[in-house]
Short mmCIF file of C-alpha atoms in Angstrom, two decimals:
data_model
loop_
_atom_site.label_atom_id
_atom_site.label_comp_id
_atom_site.label_asym_id
_atom_site.label_seq_id
_atom_site.Cartn_x
_atom_site.Cartn_y
_atom_site.Cartn_z
CA MET A 1 -33.66 55.89 2.59
CA SER A 2 -31.34 52.87 3.07
CA VAL A 3 -30.52 50.54 0.30
CA ILE A 4 -30.80 46.80 0.87
CA LYS A 5 -28.06 44.92 -0.61
CA ASN A 6 -28.60 41.68 -2.36
CA GLU A 7 -26.34 39.27 -0.50
CA SER A 8 -26.14 36.93 -3.57
CA GLN A 9 -24.23 39.84 -4.90
CA LEU A 10 -21.37 39.55 -2.27
CA VAL A 11 -17.95 38.15 -3.37
CA TRP A 12 -15.23 37.28 -1.18
CA ARG A 13 -11.52 37.75 -2.24
CA GLU A 14 -8.39 36.40 -0.67
CA SER A 15 -5.43 38.97 0.05
CA PRO A 16 -1.69 38.49 -0.96
CA LEU A 17 -0.72 37.72 2.49
CA PHE A 18 -3.56 34.94 2.60
CA TRP A 19 -1.71 33.33 -0.43
CA ALA A 20 1.80 33.75 0.89
CA LEU A 21 0.56 32.19 4.40
CA LEU A 22 -0.95 29.26 2.41
CA VAL A 23 1.99 28.82 0.52
CA LEU A 24 4.36 28.81 3.73
CA SER A 25 2.04 26.24 5.05
CA GLY A 26 2.62 23.99 2.09
CA LEU A 27 6.39 24.43 2.34
CA LEU A 28 6.32 23.66 5.94
CA MET A 29 4.32 20.01 5.14
CA VAL A 30 6.80 19.30 2.53
CA VAL A 31 9.68 19.68 4.97
CA ILE A 32 7.98 17.69 7.36
CA TYR A 33 6.53 14.91 5.27
CA TYR A 34 9.55 15.03 2.70
CA ASP A 35 10.83 11.41 3.27
CA GLY A 36 7.31 10.01 3.19
CA LEU A 37 6.49 12.10 -0.09
CA GLU A 38 9.82 11.30 -1.91
CA SER A 39 8.79 7.65 -1.17
CA MET A 40 5.41 8.14 -2.71
CA VAL A 41 6.83 9.64 -5.94
CA THR A 42 9.19 6.86 -6.17
CA THR A 43 6.59 4.25 -6.19
CA TRP A 44 4.62 6.21 -8.73
CA GLU A 45 7.82 6.21 -11.15
CA ASN A 46 8.38 2.30 -10.52
CA GLN A 47 5.17 0.95 -10.27
CA GLU A 48 2.54 0.69 -12.87
CA GLU A 49 -0.32 0.37 -11.00
CA TYR A 50 0.41 3.80 -9.31
CA GLY A 51 1.53 5.75 -12.30
CA HIS A 52 -1.61 7.81 -12.34
CA GLY A 53 -0.58 9.54 -8.94
CA PHE A 54 1.18 12.08 -10.70
CA ILE A 55 -1.83 13.65 -12.14
CA ILE A 56 -4.13 13.37 -8.96
CA PRO A 57 -3.08 16.44 -7.49
CA PHE A 58 -3.68 18.36 -10.47
CA ILE A 59 -7.21 16.77 -10.91
CA THR A 60 -7.87 17.79 -7.41
CA LEU A 61 -6.85 21.47 -8.04
CA PHE A 62 -8.93 21.57 -11.30
CA LEU A 63 -12.05 20.28 -9.20
CA ILE A 64 -11.50 22.82 -6.69
CA TRP A 65 -11.25 25.56 -9.06
CA GLN A 66 -14.31 24.27 -10.67
CA LYS A 67 -16.14 25.41 -7.49
CA SER A 68 -14.36 28.72 -7.29
CA ASP A 69 -17.83 30.60 -8.02
CA GLN A 70 -19.50 28.84 -4.98
CA LEU A 71 -16.47 29.39 -2.80
CA GLU A 72 -16.15 33.06 -3.33
CA ALA A 73 -19.92 33.45 -2.43
CA ILE A 74 -19.57 31.97 0.86
CA GLU A 75 -17.88 33.94 3.95
CA PHE A 76 -15.47 31.21 5.40
CA GLN A 77 -16.07 30.30 9.21
CA PRO A 78 -12.45 29.13 10.52
CA SER A 79 -12.54 26.04 12.18
CA TRP A 80 -10.69 25.04 15.44
CA PHE A 81 -11.61 21.39 14.78
CA GLY A 82 -9.17 21.76 11.92
CA VAL A 83 -6.51 22.83 13.87
CA GLY A 84 -7.01 19.62 15.74
CA VAL A 85 -6.92 17.66 12.68
CA VAL A 86 -3.47 19.23 11.86
CA ALA A 87 -2.18 18.30 15.18
CA PHE A 88 -3.74 14.70 14.78
CA GLY A 89 -1.70 14.70 11.31
CA LEU A 90 1.63 15.64 13.15
CA VAL A 91 1.34 13.08 15.93
CA LEU A 92 0.60 10.47 13.17
CA PHE A 93 3.69 11.45 11.75
CA PHE A 94 5.83 11.03 14.53
CA VAL A 95 4.36 7.57 15.16
CA GLY A 96 5.00 6.92 11.42
CA GLU A 97 8.64 8.15 11.93
CA LEU A 98 9.44 5.94 14.95
CA ALA A 99 7.29 2.75 13.69
CA ALA A 100 9.41 3.55 10.13
CA ILE A 101 6.11 3.19 8.08
CA TYR A 102 5.94 5.42 5.09
CA THR A 103 2.27 4.80 4.46
CA LEU A 104 1.57 6.11 7.73
CA ILE A 105 3.72 9.37 7.07
CA GLN A 106 1.63 9.81 3.73
CA TYR A 107 -1.45 9.53 5.26
CA ALA A 108 -0.47 11.74 8.14
CA PHE A 109 0.36 14.50 5.26
CA LEU A 110 -3.05 14.34 4.09
CA PHE A 111 -4.39 14.82 7.46
CA ALA A 112 -2.30 17.82 8.11
CA LEU A 113 -3.41 19.38 4.36
CA PHE A 114 -7.13 18.52 5.38
CA GLY A 115 -6.78 20.13 8.73
CA VAL A 116 -5.44 23.15 7.01
CA VAL A 117 -7.92 23.64 4.58
CA LEU A 118 -10.52 22.97 7.12
CA THR A 119 -9.10 25.68 9.34
CA ILE A 120 -9.45 28.30 6.83
CA LEU A 121 -12.51 27.47 5.19
CA GLY A 122 -14.59 25.92 8.02
CA ARG A 123 -17.18 22.92 7.63
CA LYS A 124 -19.67 24.85 5.18
CA ALA A 125 -17.10 25.65 2.37
CA PHE A 126 -14.74 22.63 3.06
CA ALA A 127 -17.90 20.27 2.39
CA VAL A 128 -18.09 21.97 -1.34
CA ILE A 129 -14.77 20.90 -2.14
CA LEU A 130 -14.79 17.43 0.10
CA VAL A 131 -14.92 15.32 -2.78
CA PRO A 132 -12.12 16.76 -5.04
CA MET A 133 -9.69 16.59 -1.57
CA LEU A 134 -11.07 12.81 -1.12
CA ILE A 135 -9.62 11.94 -4.76
CA LEU A 136 -6.18 12.51 -3.10
CA LEU A 137 -6.54 9.29 -1.33
CA PHE A 138 -5.97 7.50 -4.57
CA MET A 139 -2.59 8.70 -4.85
CA ILE A 140 -1.35 6.84 -1.60
CA PRO A 141 0.34 3.45 -2.24
CA LEU A 142 -1.07 0.66 -0.31
CA PRO A 143 1.47 -0.93 2.30
CA ALA A 144 3.62 -3.61 0.59
CA PHE A 145 1.95 -6.80 2.38
CA VAL A 146 -1.36 -5.64 1.64
CA LEU A 147 -0.55 -5.01 -2.10
CA ASN A 148 1.28 -8.32 -2.59
CA ASN A 149 -1.66 -10.19 -0.78
CA LEU A 150 -4.07 -8.73 -3.09
CA SER A 151 -2.15 -9.20 -6.18
CA SER A 152 -1.73 -12.58 -5.15
CA GLU A 153 -5.63 -13.13 -4.79
CA LEU A 154 -6.44 -11.41 -8.03
CA GLN A 155 -3.74 -13.46 -9.68
CA LEU A 156 -5.78 -16.82 -8.59
CA ILE A 157 -9.28 -15.29 -9.45
CA SER A 158 -7.82 -14.15 -12.80
CA SER A 159 -6.32 -17.42 -13.61
CA GLN A 160 -9.69 -19.43 -12.81
CA ILE A 161 -11.93 -17.29 -14.94
CA GLY A 162 -9.11 -17.09 -17.69
CA VAL A 163 -9.13 -21.06 -17.84
CA ALA A 164 -12.98 -20.94 -18.10
CA VAL A 165 -12.53 -18.72 -21.38
CA ILE A 166 -10.02 -20.99 -22.77
CA ARG A 167 -12.17 -24.16 -22.25
CA ALA A 168 -15.18 -22.15 -23.69
CA MET A 169 -13.15 -22.15 -26.81
CA ASP A 170 -12.91 -26.14 -26.58
CA ILE A 171 -9.24 -26.24 -25.52
CA SER A 172 -7.84 -28.53 -23.14
CA VAL A 173 -6.28 -26.94 -20.26
CA TYR A 174 -5.10 -27.79 -16.73
CA LEU A 175 -4.70 -25.07 -13.93
CA GLU A 176 -2.43 -25.62 -10.75
CA GLY A 177 -2.51 -22.38 -8.78
CA ASN A 178 -1.68 -19.52 -11.18
CA VAL A 179 0.11 -21.57 -13.66
CA ILE A 180 -1.94 -22.36 -17.14
CA ASP A 181 -0.90 -25.72 -18.41
CA LEU A 182 -1.70 -26.03 -22.03
CA GLY A 183 0.17 -28.84 -22.63
CA ALA A 184 2.77 -27.85 -25.10
CA TYR A 185 3.27 -24.34 -23.32
CA LYS A 186 2.90 -23.36 -19.56
CA LEU A 187 1.62 -19.65 -18.66
CA GLN A 188 2.26 -18.42 -15.41
CA VAL A 189 -0.10 -15.59 -14.45
CA VAL A 190 2.45 -13.39 -12.54
CA GLU A 191 2.07 -10.29 -10.49
CA ALA A 192 2.11 -7.88 -13.33
CA CYS A 193 -0.78 -9.89 -14.76
CA SER A 194 -2.89 -9.54 -11.67
CA GLY A 195 -4.99 -6.61 -12.86
CA LEU A 196 -4.02 -4.05 -10.29
CA ASN A 197 -2.16 -1.83 -13.05
CA TYR A 198 -5.80 -1.52 -14.36
CA LEU A 199 -7.74 -1.41 -11.16
CA PHE A 200 -6.30 1.48 -9.34
CA PRO A 201 -6.55 3.74 -12.24
CA LEU A 202 -9.99 2.61 -13.09
CA MET A 203 -11.07 3.05 -9.73
CA THR A 204 -9.73 6.62 -9.65
CA LEU A 205 -11.58 7.30 -12.87
CA GLY A 206 -14.83 5.43 -11.48
CA PHE A 207 -14.43 7.82 -8.71
CA MET A 208 -14.27 10.92 -10.62
CA ALA A 209 -17.18 9.75 -12.95
CA ALA A 210 -19.58 9.09 -10.03
CA TYR A 211 -18.55 12.69 -8.79
CA PHE A 212 -19.61 14.30 -12.08
CA PHE A 213 -22.70 11.97 -12.70
CA THR A 214 -25.64 13.78 -11.64
CA GLY A 215 -28.00 10.85 -10.92
CA ALA A 216 -29.24 9.45 -7.65
CA TRP A 217 -26.66 8.48 -4.91
CA TRP A 218 -27.05 4.84 -5.70
CA LYS A 219 -26.19 5.21 -9.26
CA LYS A 220 -22.83 6.88 -8.19
CA ALA A 221 -22.11 4.02 -5.78
CA VAL A 222 -22.68 1.65 -8.58
CA ILE A 223 -20.68 3.46 -11.06
CA PHE A 224 -17.51 3.44 -8.57
CA LEU A 225 -17.93 -0.16 -7.12
CA SER A 226 -18.33 -1.64 -10.49
CA THR A 227 -14.92 -0.77 -11.13
CA ILE A 228 -13.65 -3.96 -9.38
CA PRO A 229 -15.48 -6.53 -11.22
CA ILE A 230 -14.98 -4.94 -14.68
CA THR A 231 -11.21 -4.82 -14.02
CA VAL A 232 -11.33 -8.37 -12.77
CA LEU A 233 -13.32 -9.92 -15.69
CA MET A 234 -11.71 -8.03 -18.12
CA ASN A 235 -8.11 -8.98 -16.98
CA SER A 236 -9.37 -12.44 -16.68
CA PHE A 237 -10.87 -12.16 -20.33
CA ARG A 238 -7.38 -10.99 -21.42
CA ILE A 239 -5.48 -13.80 -19.82
CA GLY A 240 -8.07 -16.32 -21.50
CA ALA A 241 -7.28 -14.56 -24.82
CA ILE A 242 -3.51 -14.98 -24.58
CA GLY A 243 -3.79 -18.74 -23.59
CA VAL A 244 -5.97 -19.05 -26.90
CA MET A 245 -3.67 -17.21 -28.86
CA VAL A 246 -0.75 -19.05 -27.62
CA GLU A 247 -2.50 -22.41 -28.31
CA TYR A 248 -2.70 -21.50 -31.90
CA TRP A 249 0.08 -19.06 -32.87
CA GLY A 250 2.68 -19.89 -30.09
CA PRO A 251 4.13 -18.42 -26.82
CA GLU A 252 5.20 -15.11 -28.81
CA MET A 253 1.56 -14.20 -28.18
CA ALA A 254 2.27 -13.81 -24.54
CA GLU A 255 5.57 -11.53 -24.97
CA GLY A 256 6.65 -8.13 -25.93
CA PHE A 257 4.87 -5.71 -27.89
CA LEU A 258 1.49 -7.86 -28.27
CA HIS A 259 1.48 -8.75 -24.51
CA ASP A 260 1.68 -4.76 -23.83
CA PHE A 261 -0.72 -3.90 -26.68
CA GLU A 262 -3.08 -6.39 -25.48
CA GLY A 263 -3.11 -4.57 -21.80
CA TRP A 264 -3.93 -1.40 -23.48
CA VAL A 265 -6.71 -2.67 -25.50
CA VAL A 266 -8.16 -4.04 -22.32
CA PHE A 267 -7.82 -1.04 -20.22
CA MET A 268 -9.58 0.92 -22.89
CA GLY A 269 -12.26 -1.89 -22.85
CA CYS A 270 -12.88 -1.11 -19.11
CA ILE A 271 -13.25 2.42 -19.80
CA ALA A 272 -16.13 1.81 -22.63
CA ILE A 273 -17.88 -0.72 -20.23
CA LEU A 274 -17.91 2.27 -17.87
CA MET A 275 -19.25 4.65 -20.11
CA LEU A 276 -21.71 1.95 -21.30
CA GLU A 277 -22.77 1.58 -17.60
CA MET A 278 -23.23 5.25 -16.96
CA TRP A 279 -25.64 5.42 -20.28
CA ILE A 280 -27.74 2.74 -18.96
CA LEU A 281 -28.16 4.12 -15.67
CA ALA A 282 -28.84 7.62 -17.10
CA MET A 283 -31.52 6.03 -18.75
CA ILE A 284 -33.38 4.23 -15.91
CA GLY A 285 -35.25 5.52 -12.89
CA LYS A 286 -37.08 8.55 -12.10
CA ASP A 287 -34.28 10.76 -13.03
CA LYS A 288 -33.93 10.07 -16.56
CA LEU A 289 -31.46 12.19 -18.49
CA PRO A 290 -29.14 11.90 -21.60
CA LEU A 291 -25.75 10.89 -20.81
CA ARG A 292 -24.49 14.05 -21.97
CA GLU A 293 -26.64 16.03 -19.50
CA ALA A 294 -26.17 13.44 -16.75
CA PHE A 295 -22.46 13.97 -16.89
CA GLY A 296 -22.25 17.37 -15.10
CA LEU A 297 -18.75 18.79 -16.02
CA ASP A 298 -19.08 22.24 -16.01
CA PHE A 299 -16.94 25.44 -15.25
CA PRO A 300 -17.16 27.97 -12.62
CA ALA A 301 -19.58 31.07 -13.42
CA PRO A 302 -17.81 34.58 -13.79
CA THR A 303 -18.36 36.90 -11.08
CA PRO A 304 -21.30 38.98 -11.45
CA ASP A 305 -20.98 42.54 -12.54
CA GLY A 306 -21.44 45.17 -9.84
CA ALA A 307 -20.75 42.62 -7.01
CA GLU A 308 -19.63 44.04 -3.66
CA ILE A 309 -16.07 42.60 -3.21
CA ARG A 310 -14.81 41.86 0.41
CA VAL A 311 -11.31 40.77 1.48
CA ARG A 312 -11.31 37.76 3.76
CA LYS A 313 -9.87 38.21 7.33
CA ILE A 314 -6.77 35.91 7.98
CA PRO A 315 -8.09 33.64 10.87
CA LEU A 316 -6.40 33.06 14.12
CA GLN A 317 -6.85 29.40 13.59
CA LEU A 318 -4.49 29.63 10.46
CA TYR A 319 -1.71 31.28 12.55
CA ILE A 320 -1.91 28.27 15.47
CA ALA A 321 -1.80 25.86 12.52
CA LEU A 322 1.25 27.45 11.10
CA ALA A 323 3.03 27.53 14.41
CA LEU A 324 2.46 23.80 14.73
CA LEU A 325 3.68 22.95 11.35
CA ALA A 326 6.97 25.27 12.03
CA GLY A 327 7.65 23.80 15.17
CA VAL A 328 7.30 20.25 13.95
CA SER A 329 9.29 21.13 10.84
CA VAL A 330 12.20 22.25 13.09
CA LEU A 331 12.01 19.03 14.98
CA ALA A 332 12.14 17.05 11.63
CA ALA A 333 14.77 18.83 10.38
CA THR A 334 16.94 18.19 13.32
CA SER A 335 15.70 14.59 14.07
CA SER A 336 18.54 13.10 12.06
CA GLU A 337 20.81 14.04 14.84
CA ARG A 338 19.18 11.53 17.26
CA VAL A 339 21.43 8.68 17.91
CA GLU A 340 19.70 5.42 18.94
CA ILE A 341 21.23 3.10 21.17
CA GLU A 342 22.87 0.35 19.14
CA PRO A 343 23.13 -2.81 21.65
CA THR A 344 26.44 -5.07 21.64
CA ARG A 345 25.98 -8.34 20.16
CA GLU A 346 27.99 -11.27 21.35
CA LYS A 347 27.96 -12.87 18.04
CA VAL A 348 27.38 -11.81 14.11
CA PHE A 349 25.61 -14.46 12.09
CA TYR A 350 28.52 -15.22 10.07
CA GLU A 351 29.64 -17.25 12.98
CA PHE A 352 26.18 -19.11 13.10
CA PRO A 353 27.07 -23.04 13.51
CA ARG A 354 26.85 -24.96 10.41
CA SER A 355 26.60 -28.23 12.00
CA PHE A 356 25.03 -29.59 15.31
CA ASP A 357 23.58 -32.79 16.37
CA GLY A 358 23.41 -34.41 13.26
CA TRP A 359 22.35 -31.31 11.13
CA THR A 360 24.89 -30.10 8.64
CA GLY A 361 24.56 -26.93 6.74
CA ARG A 362 25.93 -25.05 3.66
CA LYS A 363 26.15 -21.10 3.61
CA GLY A 364 24.49 -18.94 1.10
CA TYR A 365 24.67 -15.26 0.00
CA LEU A 366 22.18 -12.63 -1.10
CA GLU A 367 23.08 -11.04 -4.26
CA GLN A 368 24.04 -7.34 -4.13
CA ILE A 369 20.61 -6.06 -5.80
CA TYR A 370 18.97 -7.77 -2.75
CA LEU A 371 21.07 -6.24 -0.35
CA ASP A 372 20.62 -2.98 -1.60
CA THR A 373 16.77 -3.14 -1.14
CA LEU A 374 16.69 -4.88 2.28
CA LYS A 375 19.28 -2.56 3.70
CA LEU A 376 19.86 -5.10 6.47
CA THR A 377 22.71 -4.85 9.21
CA ASP A 378 23.64 -8.70 9.20
CA TYR A 379 22.18 -11.92 7.86
CA ALA A 380 22.58 -15.53 7.39
CA ILE A 381 21.30 -17.76 4.92
CA ILE A 382 22.11 -21.81 5.59
CA ASP A 383 20.53 -24.90 3.94
CA TYR A 384 20.77 -27.37 6.46
CA ARG A 385 20.28 -31.16 5.61
CA ALA A 386 18.34 -32.80 8.44
CA PRO A 387 18.82 -36.19 9.99
CA ASP A 388 15.74 -37.51 8.44
CA GLY A 389 17.35 -36.70 5.04
CA GLY A 390 14.99 -33.73 4.36
CA SER A 391 16.36 -29.81 4.19
CA VAL A 392 15.66 -26.70 6.32
CA ASN A 393 16.70 -23.23 4.95
CA PHE A 394 17.42 -20.94 7.84
CA TYR A 395 17.12 -17.15 6.90
CA SER A 396 17.63 -14.40 9.41
CA ALA A 397 17.80 -10.56 8.79
CA TYR A 398 19.12 -8.46 11.60
CA TYR A 399 19.03 -4.83 11.78
CA ILE A 400 20.91 -2.74 13.97
CA SER A 401 18.50 0.14 13.49
CA GLN A 402 14.95 0.14 11.56
CA LYS A 403 14.37 3.59 9.89
CA LYS A 404 12.10 4.19 6.82
CA GLY A 405 13.35 2.09 4.10
CA ALA A 406 15.43 0.11 6.19
CA SER A 407 13.22 -2.24 8.15
CA ILE A 408 12.13 -6.02 8.24
CA HIS A 409 10.05 -7.24 5.50
CA SER A 410 7.55 -9.48 6.38
CA PRO A 411 7.43 -12.80 4.51
CA LYS A 412 3.71 -12.56 4.00
CA SER A 413 4.68 -9.43 1.62
CA CYS A 414 7.70 -11.12 0.03
CA ILE A 415 6.16 -14.67 -0.63
CA PRO A 416 3.29 -13.73 -2.71
CA GLY A 417 5.72 -11.25 -4.86
CA GLY A 418 7.78 -14.61 -5.61
CA GLY A 419 4.68 -16.29 -7.14
CA TRP A 420 4.01 -18.32 -4.32
CA ARG A 421 0.47 -18.71 -2.97
CA ILE A 422 -0.18 -18.82 0.96
CA ALA A 423 -2.61 -21.79 1.21
CA GLU A 424 -2.56 -22.00 5.00
CA HIS A 425 -1.80 -19.65 7.69
CA ASN A 426 -1.79 -19.86 11.48
CA GLN A 427 0.33 -19.78 14.61
CA HIS A 428 1.96 -22.61 16.21
CA LEU A 429 3.42 -23.29 19.44
CA ILE A 430 6.78 -25.17 19.55
CA GLU A 431 6.44 -27.26 22.64
CA GLY A 432 9.81 -27.25 24.83
CA ALA A 433 11.17 -24.15 22.78
CA THR A 434 11.87 -20.92 24.33
CA ILE A 435 14.32 -17.93 23.65
CA GLY A 436 15.25 -15.74 26.68
CA GLY A 437 12.83 -17.75 28.67
CA VAL A 438 9.83 -16.69 26.65
CA PRO A 439 7.85 -19.70 24.90
CA LEU A 440 8.42 -19.80 21.02
CA ARG A 441 5.34 -19.08 18.99
CA VAL A 442 5.65 -18.92 15.38
CA ASN A 443 3.76 -18.07 12.20
CA ARG A 444 3.11 -21.31 10.17
CA LEU A 445 2.59 -20.93 6.45
CA VAL A 446 1.78 -23.53 3.87
CA ILE A 447 2.87 -22.24 0.49
CA LYS A 448 2.62 -23.41 -2.91
CA LYS A 449 3.68 -22.75 -6.43
CA GLY A 450 2.35 -25.24 -8.94
CA GLU A 451 2.93 -28.71 -7.76
CA ILE A 452 5.61 -27.42 -5.31
CA GLN A 453 4.93 -26.89 -1.78
CA GLN A 454 6.62 -25.71 1.36
CA LEU A 455 6.10 -25.33 4.89
CA VAL A 456 7.40 -22.03 6.77
CA TYR A 457 7.71 -21.01 10.30
CA TYR A 458 8.74 -17.39 11.05
CA TRP A 459 8.83 -15.06 13.80
CA PHE A 460 10.28 -11.44 14.56
CA GLN A 461 12.81 -11.48 17.30
CA GLN A 462 12.49 -7.94 18.64
CA ARG A 463 14.22 -6.48 21.86
CA GLY A 464 13.41 -9.42 23.97
CA ARG A 465 10.15 -10.07 22.45
CA ILE A 466 9.09 -12.86 20.17
CA ILE A 467 6.21 -11.31 18.08
CA THR A 468 4.15 -13.03 15.23
CA ASN A 469 1.81 -10.25 14.07
CA GLU A 470 3.23 -7.80 11.78
CA TYR A 471 0.69 -4.81 13.28
CA MET A 472 2.18 -5.73 16.81
CA MET A 473 5.73 -5.76 15.80
CA LYS A 474 5.23 -2.00 14.18
CA TRP A 475 3.78 -1.12 17.23
CA PHE A 476 6.61 -2.27 19.64
CA LEU A 477 9.06 -0.88 17.04
CA PHE A 478 7.22 2.84 17.74
CA TRP A 479 6.93 2.10 21.76
CA ASP A 480 10.63 0.85 22.08
CA ALA A 481 11.94 3.70 19.77
CA LEU A 482 10.03 6.00 22.04
CA LYS A 483 10.81 4.69 25.55
CA MET A 484 14.02 2.80 25.01
CA ASN A 485 15.46 4.52 21.99
CA ARG A 486 16.13 1.56 20.39
CA SER A 487 14.74 -0.19 16.88
CA ASP A 488 17.03 -3.20 16.51
CA GLY A 489 15.61 -6.67 15.81
CA ALA A 490 15.52 -9.56 13.28
CA LEU A 491 13.52 -11.64 11.25
CA ILE A 492 13.88 -15.69 11.76
CA ARG A 493 12.47 -17.82 9.11
CA LEU A 494 12.66 -21.66 8.54
CA THR A 495 11.42 -23.23 5.49
CA THR A 496 11.41 -26.95 4.29
CA SER A 497 9.91 -28.67 0.90
CA LEU A 498 7.72 -31.30 0.54
CA SER A 499 8.09 -34.30 -1.73
CA LYS A 500 4.88 -34.91 -3.74
CA GLY A 501 2.13 -36.30 -1.53
CA GLN A 502 4.10 -36.19 1.79
CA ASP A 503 2.13 -35.67 4.88
CA ILE A 504 2.43 -32.10 6.07
CA SER A 505 3.20 -33.36 9.58
CA ILE A 506 6.57 -34.73 8.52
CA ALA A 507 7.65 -31.23 7.63
CA ASP A 508 6.15 -29.81 10.83
CA ARG A 509 8.10 -32.47 12.93
CA ARG A 510 11.16 -31.43 11.00
CA LEU A 511 11.04 -27.79 11.78
CA GLU A 512 10.04 -28.19 15.21
CA ALA A 513 13.14 -30.12 15.65
CA PHE A 514 15.17 -27.64 14.21
CA SER A 515 13.48 -24.63 16.02
CA LYS A 516 14.28 -26.42 19.16
CA LYS A 517 17.78 -26.82 18.42
CA ILE A 518 18.29 -23.15 17.39
CA ALA A 519 16.35 -21.41 19.99
CA PRO A 520 18.92 -21.30 22.79
CA LEU A 521 21.34 -19.82 20.32
CA ILE A 522 19.34 -16.86 19.08
CA PRO A 523 20.07 -14.54 22.14
CA GLU A 524 23.83 -14.59 21.12
CA TYR A 525 22.89 -12.91 17.68
CA VAL A 526 19.83 -10.70 18.49
CA PRO A 527 20.35 -8.63 21.90
CA GLU A 528 17.52 -8.63 24.36
#
């Protein structure tokens, strides 16, 4: 008589060789993506809003372990699609390397990691751990220009709502940009007060809470998405509360321990509101449950007694993925030997003229702390006095080679970080100005800080191209590094200040006139 086995009692186990190959694939990925991973960890260490990044990998491992009882009951179906995802992650790595974009390398690492896991597990088993894997996205820092622009917008929103809180307490207050004027005191809502140091950790926590919540999918979506308005409103309330305390007890209320303690209290308040929201959601709808039951945190069930244990076979797809990783790791380890073409420059920016046709200039210098950060090859900072009595600040940063950590910083990234707000942004053609025969088109920014207003023109002078788009600048950096073996280039930025009430057209005419004067000189300092 034949015995029919219960398929539910079949359990799969991994061999020591399987785990060894998995560890080997991890080591190879660390070798390949080392620079991007090192930059990511440095960001975790130095930026408060990403400090939670250290625990995210451990959270993912815990959540995968939580599903181990389901995984051991599934027969893996190795996926060729996963091999394709690994290959895409490796291609993205080379693009990030050539374009000198750390963020791209970090996302490429996740693609390779997801690909290896998918290669081994197959789609059915991968679906079981998809959400824990997606949590890893929250450890990747946003690009600097996205982070700074987001911070700038949050500063303005938090300032506006914070002032509304202060006025609700019958206190006279005036808001200019992100400066709160209480009369006797002025509070500037700086980058650290934008709320990002609450937003990213709370979004991560909200994503995990939505994952554990056992209610309908729309309730999960509400839990996660609500972390954004909760953070903004609570941070705004904090700013308003600081303004009220400064009004009654002095500026020390906005400094030191009290300032940090207030931040901690606000974050705890955000968590409390999130918990209250989950309690309300658990009590409404057809799937009503007590919060304790709706919050489905459980542990894997033990392996059934008497279960049949089978050892998983090591799939061919894993060996192919390992071969791809090994090949690229060798290339990555030897890529430092690649020598770029460094074009000859006719002149260096130290020789840039300080007077011409009625314009007279005074040379400035960057402090060493900024030079260590920018890692540029050559630069010029010259303050020119215009024939109309106004002034123009000329700044150029030249890089003989743009590699990760040593590449041009877009003014759109740096300006918000300095407390300025970008009020206008468009592109502007300078009539009659050409560089190397190419018409000069610039980015035109109107920036404000309190009552101060400035007009900025800038463009990227890159290997014979005039580029105004940051994304296109990175694309041509990748393309030229691949095709020409060159990554040199410069940023040219012109800035002029406006008097209070001055017509912006006066500043435009001043920068246009200056642009026409320097355009013929640029090729001598920035090779085509």
